[in-house]
Amino acid sequence: MATVNTEDQFKAIISECRSLFEKKLHDYGASWRILRPSSLTDQLFIKAKRIRSLETKGASMVGEGIRPEFVALVNYGIVGLIQLAKGYVDSVDITPAEALRWYDEFADEALALMIRKNHDYDEAWRGMRVSSYTDFILTKIERIKEIENLHGHTLVSEGIDANYMDVINYAVFGAIKLKEGE
């Protein structure tokens, strides 16, 4: 039996997510640059809530499953990090090539974080249920909302960027687990 390599699996999922992101950049440009932080948080929220709804109901009325929503969470999480770094604007101000450079930078940061955490937690994510990733993602989104409501002024908590990173990593884990189940 071949040894499973989390880093390789993570990179494969990010590559899949990036490919979709690149295709959407072709179709829409970086139209997401106009999203204010609260709107982006709400977009993450509806994606995560849809996953939870599908997990609970066991069926989809629109024909798309859970895995594409995890991919969307990865991409919107990276968009969130870009928006934190650059701020929102009233009209698109970056080219698709620039957007992809930003995407790659934050995807690399998410990978590095996953490697560090995976070392410390000894691959604990592999023993978790996919539904737990969904609940943790929803919790991270609620935390982001609270931090936004506090205008970023936390006392002891990590910032919005750390929560986006966790959303990305849990979504990648969900996509990996669902792919293993295919």
Tab-separated table of C-alpha atoms in Angstrom:
chain	number	residue	atom	x	y	z
A	1	MET	CA	0.000	0.000	0.000
A	2	ALA	CA	1.301	3.427	-0.962
A	3	THR	CA	2.018	5.948	1.769
A	4	VAL	CA	-0.408	8.868	1.812
A	5	ASN	CA	1.384	12.202	1.686
A	6	THR	CA	-0.695	15.043	3.073
A	7	GLU	CA	1.457	17.713	1.459
A	8	ASP	CA	0.986	16.169	-1.993
A	9	GLN	CA	-2.755	15.795	-1.432
A	10	PHE	CA	-2.995	19.391	-0.243
A	11	LYS	CA	-1.097	20.639	-3.298
A	12	ALA	CA	-3.352	18.621	-5.613
A	13	ILE	CA	-6.497	20.143	-4.102
A	14	ILE	CA	-5.026	23.657	-4.252
A	15	SER	CA	-4.119	23.037	-7.896
A	16	GLU	CA	-7.727	22.019	-8.600
A	17	CYS	CA	-9.006	25.124	-6.769
A	18	ARG	CA	-6.538	27.375	-8.588
A	19	SER	CA	-7.589	25.977	-11.959
A	20	LEU	CA	-11.216	26.880	-11.259
A	21	PHE	CA	-10.155	30.297	-9.908
A	22	GLU	CA	-8.184	30.942	-13.104
A	23	LYS	CA	-11.151	29.976	-15.299
A	24	LYS	CA	-13.441	32.274	-13.324
A	25	LEU	CA	-10.879	35.079	-13.688
A	26	HIS	CA	-11.120	34.570	-17.428
A	27	ASP	CA	-14.922	34.745	-17.343
A	28	TYR	CA	-15.426	37.502	-14.748
A	29	GLY	CA	-12.077	39.169	-14.167
A	30	ALA	CA	-11.276	40.016	-10.558
A	31	SER	CA	-14.834	41.277	-9.981
A	32	TRP	CA	-14.559	40.130	-6.358
A	33	ARG	CA	-12.256	43.101	-5.700
A	34	ILE	CA	-15.375	45.194	-4.987
A	35	LEU	CA	-16.470	42.943	-2.102
A	36	ARG	CA	-16.382	44.626	1.275
A	37	PRO	CA	-15.220	42.411	4.162
A	38	SER	CA	-18.735	41.772	5.470
A	39	SER	CA	-19.991	40.714	2.026
A	40	LEU	CA	-17.105	38.309	1.604
A	41	THR	CA	-17.794	36.866	5.047
A	42	ASP	CA	-21.437	36.382	4.065
A	43	GLN	CA	-20.364	34.597	0.872
A	44	LEU	CA	-18.228	32.217	2.931
A	45	PHE	CA	-21.176	31.768	5.280
A	46	ILE	CA	-23.645	30.760	2.568
A	47	LYS	CA	-21.193	28.246	1.094
A	48	ALA	CA	-20.560	26.651	4.506
A	49	LYS	CA	-24.277	26.688	5.378
A	50	ARG	CA	-25.033	24.924	2.090
A	51	ILE	CA	-22.530	22.196	2.967
A	52	ARG	CA	-24.135	21.759	6.363
A	53	SER	CA	-27.600	21.679	4.802
A	54	LEU	CA	-26.541	19.017	2.303
A	55	GLU	CA	-24.890	16.984	5.061
A	56	THR	CA	-28.072	17.163	7.118
A	57	LYS	CA	-30.583	16.597	4.319
A	58	GLY	CA	-28.499	14.135	2.341
A	59	ALA	CA	-29.755	15.495	-0.996
A	60	SER	CA	-29.295	18.492	-3.272
A	61	MET	CA	-32.088	20.203	-5.177
A	62	VAL	CA	-29.680	22.006	-7.548
A	63	GLY	CA	-27.499	19.027	-8.428
A	64	GLU	CA	-24.187	20.239	-7.060
A	65	GLY	CA	-22.641	18.364	-4.183
A	66	ILE	CA	-20.578	19.190	-1.152
A	67	ARG	CA	-17.102	18.943	-2.644
A	68	PRO	CA	-17.530	21.933	-5.028
A	69	GLU	CA	-18.546	24.022	-2.028
A	70	PHE	CA	-15.309	23.105	-0.230
A	71	VAL	CA	-13.435	24.205	-3.366
A	72	ALA	CA	-15.384	27.483	-3.308
A	73	LEU	CA	-14.491	27.983	0.366
A	74	VAL	CA	-10.803	27.582	-0.464
A	75	ASN	CA	-11.057	30.142	-3.234
A	76	TYR	CA	-13.132	32.637	-1.264
A	77	GLY	CA	-10.774	32.202	1.699
A	78	ILE	CA	-7.872	33.180	-0.531
A	79	VAL	CA	-9.915	36.069	-1.944
A	80	GLY	CA	-10.469	37.151	1.659
A	81	LEU	CA	-6.739	37.197	2.305
A	82	ILE	CA	-6.168	39.219	-0.856
A	83	GLN	CA	-8.864	41.680	0.198
A	84	LEU	CA	-7.288	42.022	3.650
A	85	ALA	CA	-3.930	42.751	2.048
A	86	LYS	CA	-5.200	45.176	-0.598
A	87	GLY	CA	-8.507	46.500	0.729
A	88	TYR	CA	-11.665	46.605	-1.347
A	89	VAL	CA	-12.171	48.954	-4.289
A	90	ASP	CA	-15.051	50.385	-6.312
A	91	SER	CA	-13.854	48.907	-9.603
A	92	VAL	CA	-11.532	46.111	-10.611
A	93	ASP	CA	-7.937	47.226	-10.220
A	94	ILE	CA	-5.868	44.107	-10.885
A	95	THR	CA	-5.336	41.889	-13.887
A	96	PRO	CA	-5.989	38.160	-13.820
A	97	ALA	CA	-2.222	37.594	-13.808
A	98	GLU	CA	-1.834	39.793	-10.705
A	99	ALA	CA	-4.742	38.023	-9.036
A	100	LEU	CA	-3.076	34.670	-9.686
A	101	ARG	CA	0.207	35.897	-8.193
A	102	TRP	CA	-1.664	36.928	-5.044
A	103	TYR	CA	-3.526	33.601	-5.080
A	104	ASP	CA	-0.274	31.645	-5.250
A	105	GLU	CA	1.274	33.657	-2.423
A	106	PHE	CA	-1.606	32.942	-0.046
A	107	ALA	CA	-1.972	29.328	-1.170
A	108	ASP	CA	1.706	28.833	-0.334
A	109	GLU	CA	1.147	30.432	3.091
A	110	ALA	CA	-1.813	28.113	3.731
A	111	LEU	CA	0.316	25.108	2.774
A	112	ALA	CA	3.126	26.196	5.082
A	113	LEU	CA	0.664	26.658	7.950
A	114	MET	CA	-0.878	23.246	7.303
A	115	ILE	CA	2.544	21.601	7.367
A	116	ARG	CA	3.392	23.236	10.708
A	117	LYS	CA	0.054	22.384	12.288
A	118	ASN	CA	0.017	18.877	10.827
A	119	HIS	CA	3.400	18.268	12.446
A	120	ASP	CA	2.131	19.376	15.849
A	121	TYR	CA	-1.236	17.600	15.617
A	122	ASP	CA	0.070	14.354	14.045
A	123	GLU	CA	-2.454	14.249	11.194
A	124	ALA	CA	-5.399	14.374	13.614
A	125	TRP	CA	-7.571	15.741	10.787
A	126	ARG	CA	-7.553	12.300	9.165
A	127	GLY	CA	-9.529	10.892	12.076
A	128	MET	CA	-12.156	13.617	11.916
A	129	ARG	CA	-15.508	13.501	10.173
A	130	VAL	CA	-16.115	15.799	7.200
A	131	SER	CA	-19.094	17.240	9.087
A	132	SER	CA	-16.690	18.431	11.788
A	133	TYR	CA	-14.722	20.417	9.198
A	134	THR	CA	-18.008	22.057	8.219
A	135	ASP	CA	-18.804	22.963	11.817
A	136	PHE	CA	-15.298	24.291	12.422
A	137	ILE	CA	-15.517	26.388	9.241
A	138	LEU	CA	-18.853	27.821	10.375
A	139	THR	CA	-17.297	28.597	13.758
A	140	LYS	CA	-14.381	30.384	12.078
A	141	ILE	CA	-16.846	32.415	9.993
A	142	GLU	CA	-18.764	33.405	13.139
A	143	ARG	CA	-15.459	34.495	14.661
A	144	ILE	CA	-14.684	36.570	11.577
A	145	LYS	CA	-18.096	38.254	11.895
A	146	GLU	CA	-17.404	39.103	15.535
A	147	ILE	CA	-13.952	40.474	14.738
A	148	GLU	CA	-15.476	42.567	11.930
A	149	ASN	CA	-18.092	43.859	14.379
A	150	LEU	CA	-15.242	44.791	16.736
A	151	HIS	CA	-13.475	46.551	13.827
A	152	GLY	CA	-10.519	44.217	14.331
A	153	HIS	CA	-9.945	45.250	17.962
A	154	THR	CA	-9.561	41.898	19.719
A	155	LEU	CA	-8.076	41.353	23.150
A	156	VAL	CA	-6.464	37.924	22.844
A	157	SER	CA	-7.706	36.360	19.624
A	158	GLU	CA	-6.048	35.752	16.306
A	159	GLY	CA	-7.130	38.078	13.543
A	160	ILE	CA	-9.328	37.623	10.529
A	161	ASP	CA	-6.388	36.434	8.437
A	162	ALA	CA	-5.740	33.471	10.751
A	163	ASN	CA	-9.400	32.514	10.575
A	164	TYR	CA	-9.353	32.690	6.757
A	165	MET	CA	-6.311	30.405	6.794
A	166	ASP	CA	-8.146	27.912	8.985
A	167	VAL	CA	-11.193	28.020	6.691
A	168	ILE	CA	-8.927	27.274	3.728
A	169	ASN	CA	-7.178	24.398	5.486
A	170	TYR	CA	-10.368	22.774	6.797
A	171	ALA	CA	-11.936	23.114	3.338
A	172	VAL	CA	-8.896	21.437	1.748
A	173	PHE	CA	-9.160	18.624	4.294
A	174	GLY	CA	-12.844	18.223	3.441
A	175	ALA	CA	-12.069	18.091	-0.274
A	176	ILE	CA	-9.312	15.523	0.334
A	177	LYS	CA	-11.582	13.315	2.452
A	178	LEU	CA	-14.409	13.469	-0.085
A	179	LYS	CA	-12.010	12.684	-2.918
A	180	GLU	CA	-10.710	9.663	-0.978
A	181	GLY	CA	-14.305	8.514	-0.677
A	182	GLU	CA	-14.862	8.668	-4.461
